[in-house]
Amino acid sequence: MTQNDIIAPENLVYSKPELMNDTTMHYCPGCSHGEVHKLIAEIIEEMGMAEKTVGVSPVGCAVFAYRYLDIDWEEAAHGRAPAVATAIKRCWPDRLVFSYQGDGDLACIGTAETIHALNRGEHIAIIFINNAIYGMTGGQMAPTTLIGQKTSTCPYGRDPEIHGYPLNITEIAAHLQGTCYVSRQSVDTVASIMKAKKAIRKAFEASMQGLGSSLVEIVSTCNSGWKLSPVKSNEWMRENMFNVYEKGDLKDTTNIK
């Protein structure tokens, strides 16, 4: 076998999604954002929606999603992505419209916009990256920070008597009448990546079929904010976050396989 045989197109079993730009990733090594970006690109390509997709990215690490996915993007003010996505979808109902948000953005400053857009049943999909910390701005406590978890603003660990309890926004979404699909997944293993892709695909298809609003939470790592290696971050996530943020479909009324 020659080198040409190895790299011949017929021997290629995997390639980068065409919708992913060649921009060098700025995310920290081990960050979950890159994997989710790839899944979104693959799904849009497979759905044949490359020319009819609009993503909305707000403030935080998620803001730079537009650098990596070659689709139309609109940047929103901090927390306002669901409101912007609502306007785009109502103006262009034939478009696939989704927001891509972190936990500080979605579950804190954008709580009202998120809940009301979901409750109205807007035909949008919300991708929610939950790493339980403010990753971009210095590792502060987020609404999703776990009890006892240390951050730059609660260095002795989150104390419920002082800071309150972690906000399970996905459970709240599942109880809203406007939501048709609510799921929580992760991307730490090959099996979990496949489940996450299936969940995002279902959310996108539900939005195009006008079934209501969808929320897909991805329980993620922030090894820089957590001050752990990528491997240790995944271990910490499995041992701690999955107990609070249980994975699986929380609501599915779509009948989409």
PDB file of C-alpha atoms in Angstrom:
ATOM      1  CA  MET A   1       0.000   0.000   0.000  1.00  0.00           C
ATOM      2  CA  THR A   2       1.378   3.388  -1.017  1.00  0.00           C
ATOM      3  CA  GLN A   3       0.831   6.754   0.578  1.00  0.00           C
ATOM      4  CA  ASN A   4      -1.514   7.667  -2.284  1.00  0.00           C
ATOM      5  CA  ASP A   5      -3.646   4.644  -1.456  1.00  0.00           C
ATOM      6  CA  ILE A   6      -3.934   5.804   2.144  1.00  0.00           C
ATOM      7  CA  ILE A   7      -5.129   9.318   1.326  1.00  0.00           C
ATOM      8  CA  ALA A   8      -7.232   8.443  -1.734  1.00  0.00           C
ATOM      9  CA  PRO A   9     -10.788   9.827  -1.506  1.00  0.00           C
ATOM     10  CA  GLU A  10     -12.326   6.350  -1.634  1.00  0.00           C
ATOM     11  CA  ASN A  11     -10.419   5.489   1.544  1.00  0.00           C
ATOM     12  CA  LEU A  12     -11.604   8.577   3.400  1.00  0.00           C
ATOM     13  CA  VAL A  13     -13.977   7.568   6.194  1.00  0.00           C
ATOM     14  CA  TYR A  14     -14.242  10.913   7.979  1.00  0.00           C
ATOM     15  CA  SER A  15     -13.799  14.553   7.061  1.00  0.00           C
ATOM     16  CA  LYS A  16     -14.421  17.982   8.542  1.00  0.00           C
ATOM     17  CA  PRO A  17     -17.952  19.279   7.887  1.00  0.00           C
ATOM     18  CA  GLU A  18     -17.955  21.630   4.898  1.00  0.00           C
ATOM     19  CA  LEU A  19     -19.766  24.288   6.921  1.00  0.00           C
ATOM     20  CA  MET A  20     -16.887  24.529   9.409  1.00  0.00           C
ATOM     21  CA  ASN A  21     -14.437  27.262   8.511  1.00  0.00           C
ATOM     22  CA  ASP A  22     -10.671  26.745   8.659  1.00  0.00           C
ATOM     23  CA  THR A  23     -10.361  29.329  11.447  1.00  0.00           C
ATOM     24  CA  THR A  24      -8.065  28.102  14.206  1.00  0.00           C
ATOM     25  CA  MET A  25     -10.093  27.295  17.312  1.00  0.00           C
ATOM     26  CA  HIS A  26      -9.603  29.774  20.146  1.00  0.00           C
ATOM     27  CA  TYR A  27     -11.354  27.603  22.724  1.00  0.00           C
ATOM     28  CA  CYS A  28      -9.264  26.110  25.511  1.00  0.00           C
ATOM     29  CA  PRO A  29      -8.022  22.542  24.943  1.00  0.00           C
ATOM     30  CA  GLY A  30     -10.705  20.106  26.060  1.00  0.00           C
ATOM     31  CA  CYS A  31     -13.532  22.646  25.772  1.00  0.00           C
ATOM     32  CA  SER A  32     -16.882  21.177  24.749  1.00  0.00           C
ATOM     33  CA  HIS A  33     -17.773  24.061  22.418  1.00  0.00           C
ATOM     34  CA  GLY A  34     -15.727  22.747  19.499  1.00  0.00           C
ATOM     35  CA  GLU A  35     -17.448  19.374  19.533  1.00  0.00           C
ATOM     36  CA  VAL A  36     -20.909  20.931  19.637  1.00  0.00           C
ATOM     37  CA  HIS A  37     -19.966  23.267  16.768  1.00  0.00           C
ATOM     38  CA  LYS A  38     -19.041  20.233  14.693  1.00  0.00           C
ATOM     39  CA  LEU A  39     -22.320  18.494  15.457  1.00  0.00           C
ATOM     40  CA  ILE A  40     -24.341  21.555  14.475  1.00  0.00           C
ATOM     41  CA  ALA A  41     -22.431  21.856  11.199  1.00  0.00           C
ATOM     42  CA  GLU A  42     -22.990  18.177  10.391  1.00  0.00           C
ATOM     43  CA  ILE A  43     -26.709  18.368  11.155  1.00  0.00           C
ATOM     44  CA  ILE A  44     -27.303  21.484   9.049  1.00  0.00           C
ATOM     45  CA  GLU A  45     -25.479  19.862   6.125  1.00  0.00           C
ATOM     46  CA  GLU A  46     -27.426  16.626   6.479  1.00  0.00           C
ATOM     47  CA  MET A  47     -30.715  18.547   6.578  1.00  0.00           C
ATOM     48  CA  GLY A  48     -29.758  20.471   3.444  1.00  0.00           C
ATOM     49  CA  MET A  49     -30.349  23.768   5.272  1.00  0.00           C
ATOM     50  CA  ALA A  50     -26.971  25.462   4.761  1.00  0.00           C
ATOM     51  CA  GLU A  51     -28.506  28.375   2.828  1.00  0.00           C
ATOM     52  CA  LYS A  52     -31.542  28.702   5.094  1.00  0.00           C
ATOM     53  CA  THR A  53     -30.095  28.630   8.608  1.00  0.00           C
ATOM     54  CA  VAL A  54     -29.648  31.592  10.946  1.00  0.00           C
ATOM     55  CA  GLY A  55     -27.751  31.218  14.207  1.00  0.00           C
ATOM     56  CA  VAL A  56     -27.898  33.731  17.050  1.00  0.00           C
ATOM     57  CA  SER A  57     -24.938  34.022  19.401  1.00  0.00           C
ATOM     58  CA  PRO A  58     -24.813  36.399  22.386  1.00  0.00           C
ATOM     59  CA  VAL A  59     -22.062  37.340  24.853  1.00  0.00           C
ATOM     60  CA  GLY A  60     -19.696  34.820  26.449  1.00  0.00           C
ATOM     61  CA  CYS A  61     -17.579  32.042  24.970  1.00  0.00           C
ATOM     62  CA  ALA A  62     -20.529  31.214  22.698  1.00  0.00           C
ATOM     63  CA  VAL A  63     -20.259  34.596  20.976  1.00  0.00           C
ATOM     64  CA  PHE A  64     -17.534  33.373  18.640  1.00  0.00           C
ATOM     65  CA  ALA A  65     -19.592  30.574  17.122  1.00  0.00           C
ATOM     66  CA  TYR A  66     -19.955  32.737  14.026  1.00  0.00           C
ATOM     67  CA  ARG A  67     -16.218  32.425  13.391  1.00  0.00           C
ATOM     68  CA  TYR A  68     -16.430  28.692  12.850  1.00  0.00           C
ATOM     69  CA  LEU A  69     -19.757  27.890  11.158  1.00  0.00           C
ATOM     70  CA  ASP A  70     -20.309  29.182   7.624  1.00  0.00           C
ATOM     71  CA  ILE A  71     -23.980  30.097   7.981  1.00  0.00           C
ATOM     72  CA  ASP A  72     -25.837  33.362   8.532  1.00  0.00           C
ATOM     73  CA  TRP A  73     -25.399  34.729  12.056  1.00  0.00           C
ATOM     74  CA  GLU A  74     -26.847  37.513  14.154  1.00  0.00           C
ATOM     75  CA  GLU A  75     -25.114  38.634  17.338  1.00  0.00           C
ATOM     76  CA  ALA A  76     -27.410  39.473  20.237  1.00  0.00           C
ATOM     77  CA  ALA A  77     -26.937  41.503  23.387  1.00  0.00           C
ATOM     78  CA  HIS A  78     -26.157  39.514  26.531  1.00  0.00           C
ATOM     79  CA  GLY A  79     -29.054  37.146  27.270  1.00  0.00           C
ATOM     80  CA  ARG A  80     -31.276  38.398  24.433  1.00  0.00           C
ATOM     81  CA  ALA A  81     -30.643  35.637  21.878  1.00  0.00           C
ATOM     82  CA  PRO A  82     -34.105  33.999  22.217  1.00  0.00           C
ATOM     83  CA  ALA A  83     -35.780  37.365  21.594  1.00  0.00           C
ATOM     84  CA  VAL A  84     -33.657  37.989  18.508  1.00  0.00           C
ATOM     85  CA  ALA A  85     -34.239  34.426  17.295  1.00  0.00           C
ATOM     86  CA  THR A  86     -37.982  34.939  17.770  1.00  0.00           C
ATOM     87  CA  ALA A  87     -37.953  38.008  15.506  1.00  0.00           C
ATOM     88  CA  ILE A  88     -35.924  36.246  12.805  1.00  0.00           C
ATOM     89  CA  LYS A  89     -38.138  33.165  12.780  1.00  0.00           C
ATOM     90  CA  ARG A  90     -41.351  35.203  12.647  1.00  0.00           C
ATOM     91  CA  CYS A  91     -40.001  37.240   9.731  1.00  0.00           C
ATOM     92  CA  TRP A  92     -38.559  34.205   7.936  1.00  0.00           C
ATOM     93  CA  PRO A  93     -40.635  31.159   8.971  1.00  0.00           C
ATOM     94  CA  ASP A  94     -38.936  29.000   6.330  1.00  0.00           C
ATOM     95  CA  ARG A  95     -35.538  29.456   8.031  1.00  0.00           C
ATOM     96  CA  LEU A  96     -33.939  27.125  10.554  1.00  0.00           C
ATOM     97  CA  VAL A  97     -33.313  29.483  13.473  1.00  0.00           C
ATOM     98  CA  PHE A  98     -31.420  28.576  16.630  1.00  0.00           C
ATOM     99  CA  SER A  99     -29.628  30.321  19.475  1.00  0.00           C
ATOM    100  CA  TYR A 100     -26.340  29.122  20.923  1.00  0.00           C
ATOM    101  CA  GLN A 101     -25.917  30.179  24.564  1.00  0.00           C
ATOM    102  CA  GLY A 102     -23.879  29.506  27.674  1.00  0.00           C
ATOM    103  CA  ASP A 103     -25.286  29.074  31.171  1.00  0.00           C
ATOM    104  CA  GLY A 104     -24.341  32.550  32.419  1.00  0.00           C
ATOM    105  CA  ASP A 105     -26.048  34.077  29.415  1.00  0.00           C
ATOM    106  CA  LEU A 106     -29.138  31.860  29.234  1.00  0.00           C
ATOM    107  CA  ALA A 107     -29.801  31.051  32.894  1.00  0.00           C
ATOM    108  CA  CYS A 108     -28.857  34.421  34.402  1.00  0.00           C
ATOM    109  CA  ILE A 109     -29.199  37.655  32.460  1.00  0.00           C
ATOM    110  CA  GLY A 110     -31.326  35.964  29.809  1.00  0.00           C
ATOM    111  CA  THR A 111     -33.657  34.000  32.094  1.00  0.00           C
ATOM    112  CA  ALA A 112     -36.737  36.042  31.173  1.00  0.00           C
ATOM    113  CA  GLU A 113     -36.103  35.960  27.425  1.00  0.00           C
ATOM    114  CA  THR A 114     -35.441  32.221  27.528  1.00  0.00           C
ATOM    115  CA  ILE A 115     -38.483  31.242  29.559  1.00  0.00           C
ATOM    116  CA  HIS A 116     -40.926  33.479  27.715  1.00  0.00           C
ATOM    117  CA  ALA A 117     -39.711  32.451  24.236  1.00  0.00           C
ATOM    118  CA  LEU A 118     -40.029  28.792  25.207  1.00  0.00           C
ATOM    119  CA  ASN A 119     -43.402  29.320  26.844  1.00  0.00           C
ATOM    120  CA  ARG A 120     -44.751  31.108  23.764  1.00  0.00           C
ATOM    121  CA  GLY A 121     -43.824  28.065  21.712  1.00  0.00           C
ATOM    122  CA  GLU A 122     -41.647  30.010  19.298  1.00  0.00           C
ATOM    123  CA  HIS A 123     -40.495  27.713  16.522  1.00  0.00           C
ATOM    124  CA  ILE A 124     -36.826  28.020  17.423  1.00  0.00           C
ATOM    125  CA  ALA A 125     -34.212  25.716  18.919  1.00  0.00           C
ATOM    126  CA  ILE A 126     -32.022  26.772  21.828  1.00  0.00           C
ATOM    127  CA  ILE A 127     -28.642  25.082  22.327  1.00  0.00           C
ATOM    128  CA  PHE A 128     -27.623  25.536  25.960  1.00  0.00           C
ATOM    129  CA  ILE A 129     -23.979  24.940  26.961  1.00  0.00           C
ATOM    130  CA  ASN A 130     -23.846  24.381  30.728  1.00  0.00           C
ATOM    131  CA  ASN A 131     -20.372  24.270  32.283  1.00  0.00           C
ATOM    132  CA  ALA A 132     -21.537  25.601  35.671  1.00  0.00           C
ATOM    133  CA  ILE A 133     -19.307  28.652  35.581  1.00  0.00           C
ATOM    134  CA  TYR A 134     -18.667  31.949  33.804  1.00  0.00           C
ATOM    135  CA  GLY A 135     -15.909  30.690  31.538  1.00  0.00           C
ATOM    136  CA  MET A 136     -14.972  33.798  29.560  1.00  0.00           C
ATOM    137  CA  THR A 137     -14.962  36.495  32.233  1.00  0.00           C
ATOM    138  CA  GLY A 138     -12.878  34.968  34.999  1.00  0.00           C
ATOM    139  CA  GLY A 139     -14.551  31.873  36.378  1.00  0.00           C
ATOM    140  CA  GLN A 140     -17.234  33.481  38.524  1.00  0.00           C
ATOM    141  CA  MET A 141     -20.156  31.609  40.066  1.00  0.00           C
ATOM    142  CA  ALA A 142     -23.043  31.036  37.647  1.00  0.00           C
ATOM    143  CA  PRO A 143     -26.680  30.161  38.381  1.00  0.00           C
ATOM    144  CA  THR A 144     -25.744  26.589  37.479  1.00  0.00           C
ATOM    145  CA  THR A 145     -22.705  26.331  39.798  1.00  0.00           C
ATOM    146  CA  LEU A 146     -23.039  23.277  42.034  1.00  0.00           C
ATOM    147  CA  ILE A 147     -23.356  23.329  45.818  1.00  0.00           C
ATOM    148  CA  GLY A 148     -19.829  23.281  47.231  1.00  0.00           C
ATOM    149  CA  GLN A 149     -18.220  24.079  43.873  1.00  0.00           C
ATOM    150  CA  LYS A 150     -15.468  26.680  44.162  1.00  0.00           C
ATOM    151  CA  THR A 151     -15.297  29.658  41.815  1.00  0.00           C
ATOM    152  CA  SER A 152     -13.554  33.028  41.836  1.00  0.00           C
ATOM    153  CA  THR A 153     -16.586  34.630  43.509  1.00  0.00           C
ATOM    154  CA  CYS A 154     -17.303  31.789  45.944  1.00  0.00           C
ATOM    155  CA  PRO A 155     -13.774  30.563  46.737  1.00  0.00           C
ATOM    156  CA  TYR A 156     -15.001  28.436  49.653  1.00  0.00           C
ATOM    157  CA  GLY A 157     -17.674  26.753  47.559  1.00  0.00           C
ATOM    158  CA  ARG A 158     -21.263  27.646  46.744  1.00  0.00           C
ATOM    159  CA  ASP A 159     -23.290  27.884  49.945  1.00  0.00           C
ATOM    160  CA  PRO A 160     -27.070  27.615  49.402  1.00  0.00           C
ATOM    161  CA  GLU A 161     -27.764  29.803  52.458  1.00  0.00           C
ATOM    162  CA  ILE A 162     -25.752  32.600  50.884  1.00  0.00           C
ATOM    163  CA  HIS A 163     -25.913  31.977  47.146  1.00  0.00           C
ATOM    164  CA  GLY A 164     -29.068  29.942  46.682  1.00  0.00           C
ATOM    165  CA  TYR A 165     -29.363  26.682  44.772  1.00  0.00           C
ATOM    166  CA  PRO A 166     -28.311  25.665  41.250  1.00  0.00           C
ATOM    167  CA  LEU A 167     -30.929  26.639  38.681  1.00  0.00           C
ATOM    168  CA  ASN A 168     -32.181  23.671  36.667  1.00  0.00           C
ATOM    169  CA  ILE A 169     -33.429  25.698  33.735  1.00  0.00           C
ATOM    170  CA  THR A 170     -33.995  22.615  31.582  1.00  0.00           C
ATOM    171  CA  GLU A 171     -36.427  21.123  34.092  1.00  0.00           C
ATOM    172  CA  ILE A 172     -38.297  24.419  34.088  1.00  0.00           C
ATOM    173  CA  ALA A 173     -38.436  24.356  30.276  1.00  0.00           C
ATOM    174  CA  ALA A 174     -39.909  20.860  30.295  1.00  0.00           C
ATOM    175  CA  HIS A 175     -42.932  22.117  32.265  1.00  0.00           C
ATOM    176  CA  LEU A 176     -43.722  24.964  29.874  1.00  0.00           C
ATOM    177  CA  GLN A 177     -46.672  24.434  27.541  1.00  0.00           C
ATOM    178  CA  GLY A 178     -44.864  25.917  24.545  1.00  0.00           C
ATOM    179  CA  THR A 179     -42.003  23.423  24.496  1.00  0.00           C
ATOM    180  CA  CYS A 180     -42.224  20.309  22.353  1.00  0.00           C
ATOM    181  CA  TYR A 181     -38.746  18.890  22.933  1.00  0.00           C
ATOM    182  CA  VAL A 182     -36.406  19.318  25.912  1.00  0.00           C
ATOM    183  CA  SER A 183     -33.273  17.223  26.323  1.00  0.00           C
ATOM    184  CA  ARG A 184     -30.031  17.178  28.293  1.00  0.00           C
ATOM    185  CA  GLN A 185     -26.926  15.529  26.843  1.00  0.00           C
ATOM    186  CA  SER A 186     -23.110  15.698  26.942  1.00  0.00           C
ATOM    187  CA  VAL A 187     -20.204  15.237  24.517  1.00  0.00           C
ATOM    188  CA  ASP A 188     -17.615  13.518  26.716  1.00  0.00           C
ATOM    189  CA  THR A 189     -17.676  10.104  24.990  1.00  0.00           C
ATOM    190  CA  VAL A 190     -18.381   8.797  21.495  1.00  0.00           C
ATOM    191  CA  ALA A 191     -21.712   7.381  22.658  1.00  0.00           C
ATOM    192  CA  SER A 192     -22.727  10.657  24.285  1.00  0.00           C
ATOM    193  CA  ILE A 193     -21.726  12.618  21.182  1.00  0.00           C
ATOM    194  CA  MET A 194     -24.020  10.453  19.064  1.00  0.00           C
ATOM    195  CA  LYS A 195     -26.912  11.032  21.496  1.00  0.00           C
ATOM    196  CA  ALA A 196     -26.245  14.768  21.538  1.00  0.00           C
ATOM    197  CA  LYS A 197     -26.292  14.884  17.751  1.00  0.00           C
ATOM    198  CA  LYS A 198     -29.612  13.040  17.663  1.00  0.00           C
ATOM    199  CA  ALA A 199     -31.084  15.474  20.195  1.00  0.00           C
ATOM    200  CA  ILE A 200     -29.947  18.581  18.324  1.00  0.00           C
ATOM    201  CA  ARG A 201     -31.219  17.126  15.047  1.00  0.00           C
ATOM    202  CA  LYS A 202     -34.636  16.484  16.585  1.00  0.00           C
ATOM    203  CA  ALA A 203     -34.779  20.035  17.964  1.00  0.00           C
ATOM    204  CA  PHE A 204     -33.934  21.476  14.547  1.00  0.00           C
ATOM    205  CA  GLU A 205     -36.499  19.311  12.774  1.00  0.00           C
ATOM    206  CA  ALA A 206     -39.187  20.200  15.330  1.00  0.00           C
ATOM    207  CA  SER A 207     -38.588  23.890  14.707  1.00  0.00           C
ATOM    208  CA  MET A 208     -38.933  23.429  10.952  1.00  0.00           C
ATOM    209  CA  GLN A 209     -42.154  21.458  11.413  1.00  0.00           C
ATOM    210  CA  GLY A 210     -43.629  24.202  13.585  1.00  0.00           C
ATOM    211  CA  LEU A 211     -44.161  21.939  16.576  1.00  0.00           C
ATOM    212  CA  GLY A 212     -43.116  24.433  19.235  1.00  0.00           C
ATOM    213  CA  SER A 213     -39.900  25.462  20.925  1.00  0.00           C
ATOM    214  CA  SER A 214     -37.011  23.166  21.816  1.00  0.00           C
ATOM    215  CA  LEU A 215     -34.145  23.322  24.299  1.00  0.00           C
ATOM    216  CA  VAL A 216     -31.114  21.044  24.214  1.00  0.00           C
ATOM    217  CA  GLU A 217     -28.743  21.408  27.155  1.00  0.00           C
ATOM    218  CA  ILE A 218     -25.197  20.110  26.777  1.00  0.00           C
ATOM    219  CA  VAL A 219     -23.573  19.458  30.158  1.00  0.00           C
ATOM    220  CA  SER A 220     -20.026  20.618  29.492  1.00  0.00           C
ATOM    221  CA  THR A 221     -16.587  21.185  30.943  1.00  0.00           C
ATOM    222  CA  CYS A 222     -14.560  24.346  31.540  1.00  0.00           C
ATOM    223  CA  ASN A 223     -11.130  23.022  32.403  1.00  0.00           C
ATOM    224  CA  SER A 224      -9.611  26.517  32.525  1.00  0.00           C
ATOM    225  CA  GLY A 225     -12.281  27.855  34.867  1.00  0.00           C
ATOM    226  CA  TRP A 226     -12.283  24.670  36.904  1.00  0.00           C
ATOM    227  CA  LYS A 227      -8.447  24.652  36.915  1.00  0.00           C
ATOM    228  CA  LEU A 228      -8.333  21.006  35.880  1.00  0.00           C
ATOM    229  CA  SER A 229      -6.842  19.171  32.922  1.00  0.00           C
ATOM    230  CA  PRO A 230      -9.236  18.143  30.131  1.00  0.00           C
ATOM    231  CA  VAL A 231      -9.163  14.531  31.341  1.00  0.00           C
ATOM    232  CA  LYS A 232      -9.748  15.501  34.980  1.00  0.00           C
ATOM    233  CA  SER A 233     -12.500  17.906  33.925  1.00  0.00           C
ATOM    234  CA  ASN A 234     -14.435  15.107  32.241  1.00  0.00           C
ATOM    235  CA  GLU A 235     -13.979  12.943  35.330  1.00  0.00           C
ATOM    236  CA  TRP A 236     -15.199  15.749  37.605  1.00  0.00           C
ATOM    237  CA  MET A 237     -18.189  16.380  35.355  1.00  0.00           C
ATOM    238  CA  ARG A 238     -19.236  12.728  35.408  1.00  0.00           C
ATOM    239  CA  GLU A 239     -18.770  12.415  39.172  1.00  0.00           C
ATOM    240  CA  ASN A 240     -20.515  15.672  40.113  1.00  0.00           C
ATOM    241  CA  MET A 241     -22.544  17.373  37.389  1.00  0.00           C
ATOM    242  CA  PHE A 242     -24.412  14.331  36.090  1.00  0.00           C
ATOM    243  CA  ASN A 243     -25.858  13.780  39.566  1.00  0.00           C
ATOM    244  CA  VAL A 244     -27.445  17.242  39.516  1.00  0.00           C
ATOM    245  CA  TYR A 245     -28.061  17.589  35.789  1.00  0.00           C
ATOM    246  CA  GLU A 246     -29.315  14.146  34.807  1.00  0.00           C
ATOM    247  CA  LYS A 247     -28.993  13.349  31.131  1.00  0.00           C
ATOM    248  CA  GLY A 248     -31.775  12.227  28.828  1.00  0.00           C
ATOM    249  CA  ASP A 249     -34.951  13.506  27.206  1.00  0.00           C
ATOM    250  CA  LEU A 250     -37.088  15.427  29.670  1.00  0.00           C
ATOM    251  CA  LYS A 251     -39.942  16.088  27.253  1.00  0.00           C
ATOM    252  CA  ASP A 252     -40.762  14.881  23.760  1.00  0.00           C
ATOM    253  CA  THR A 253     -44.123  15.453  22.084  1.00  0.00           C
ATOM    254  CA  THR A 254     -42.710  15.574  18.547  1.00  0.00           C
ATOM    255  CA  ASN A 255     -43.185  11.992  17.290  1.00  0.00           C
ATOM    256  CA  ILE A 256     -39.907  12.542  15.408  1.00  0.00           C
ATOM    257  CA  LYS A 257     -37.779   9.397  15.370  1.00  0.00           C
TER     258      LYS A 257
END
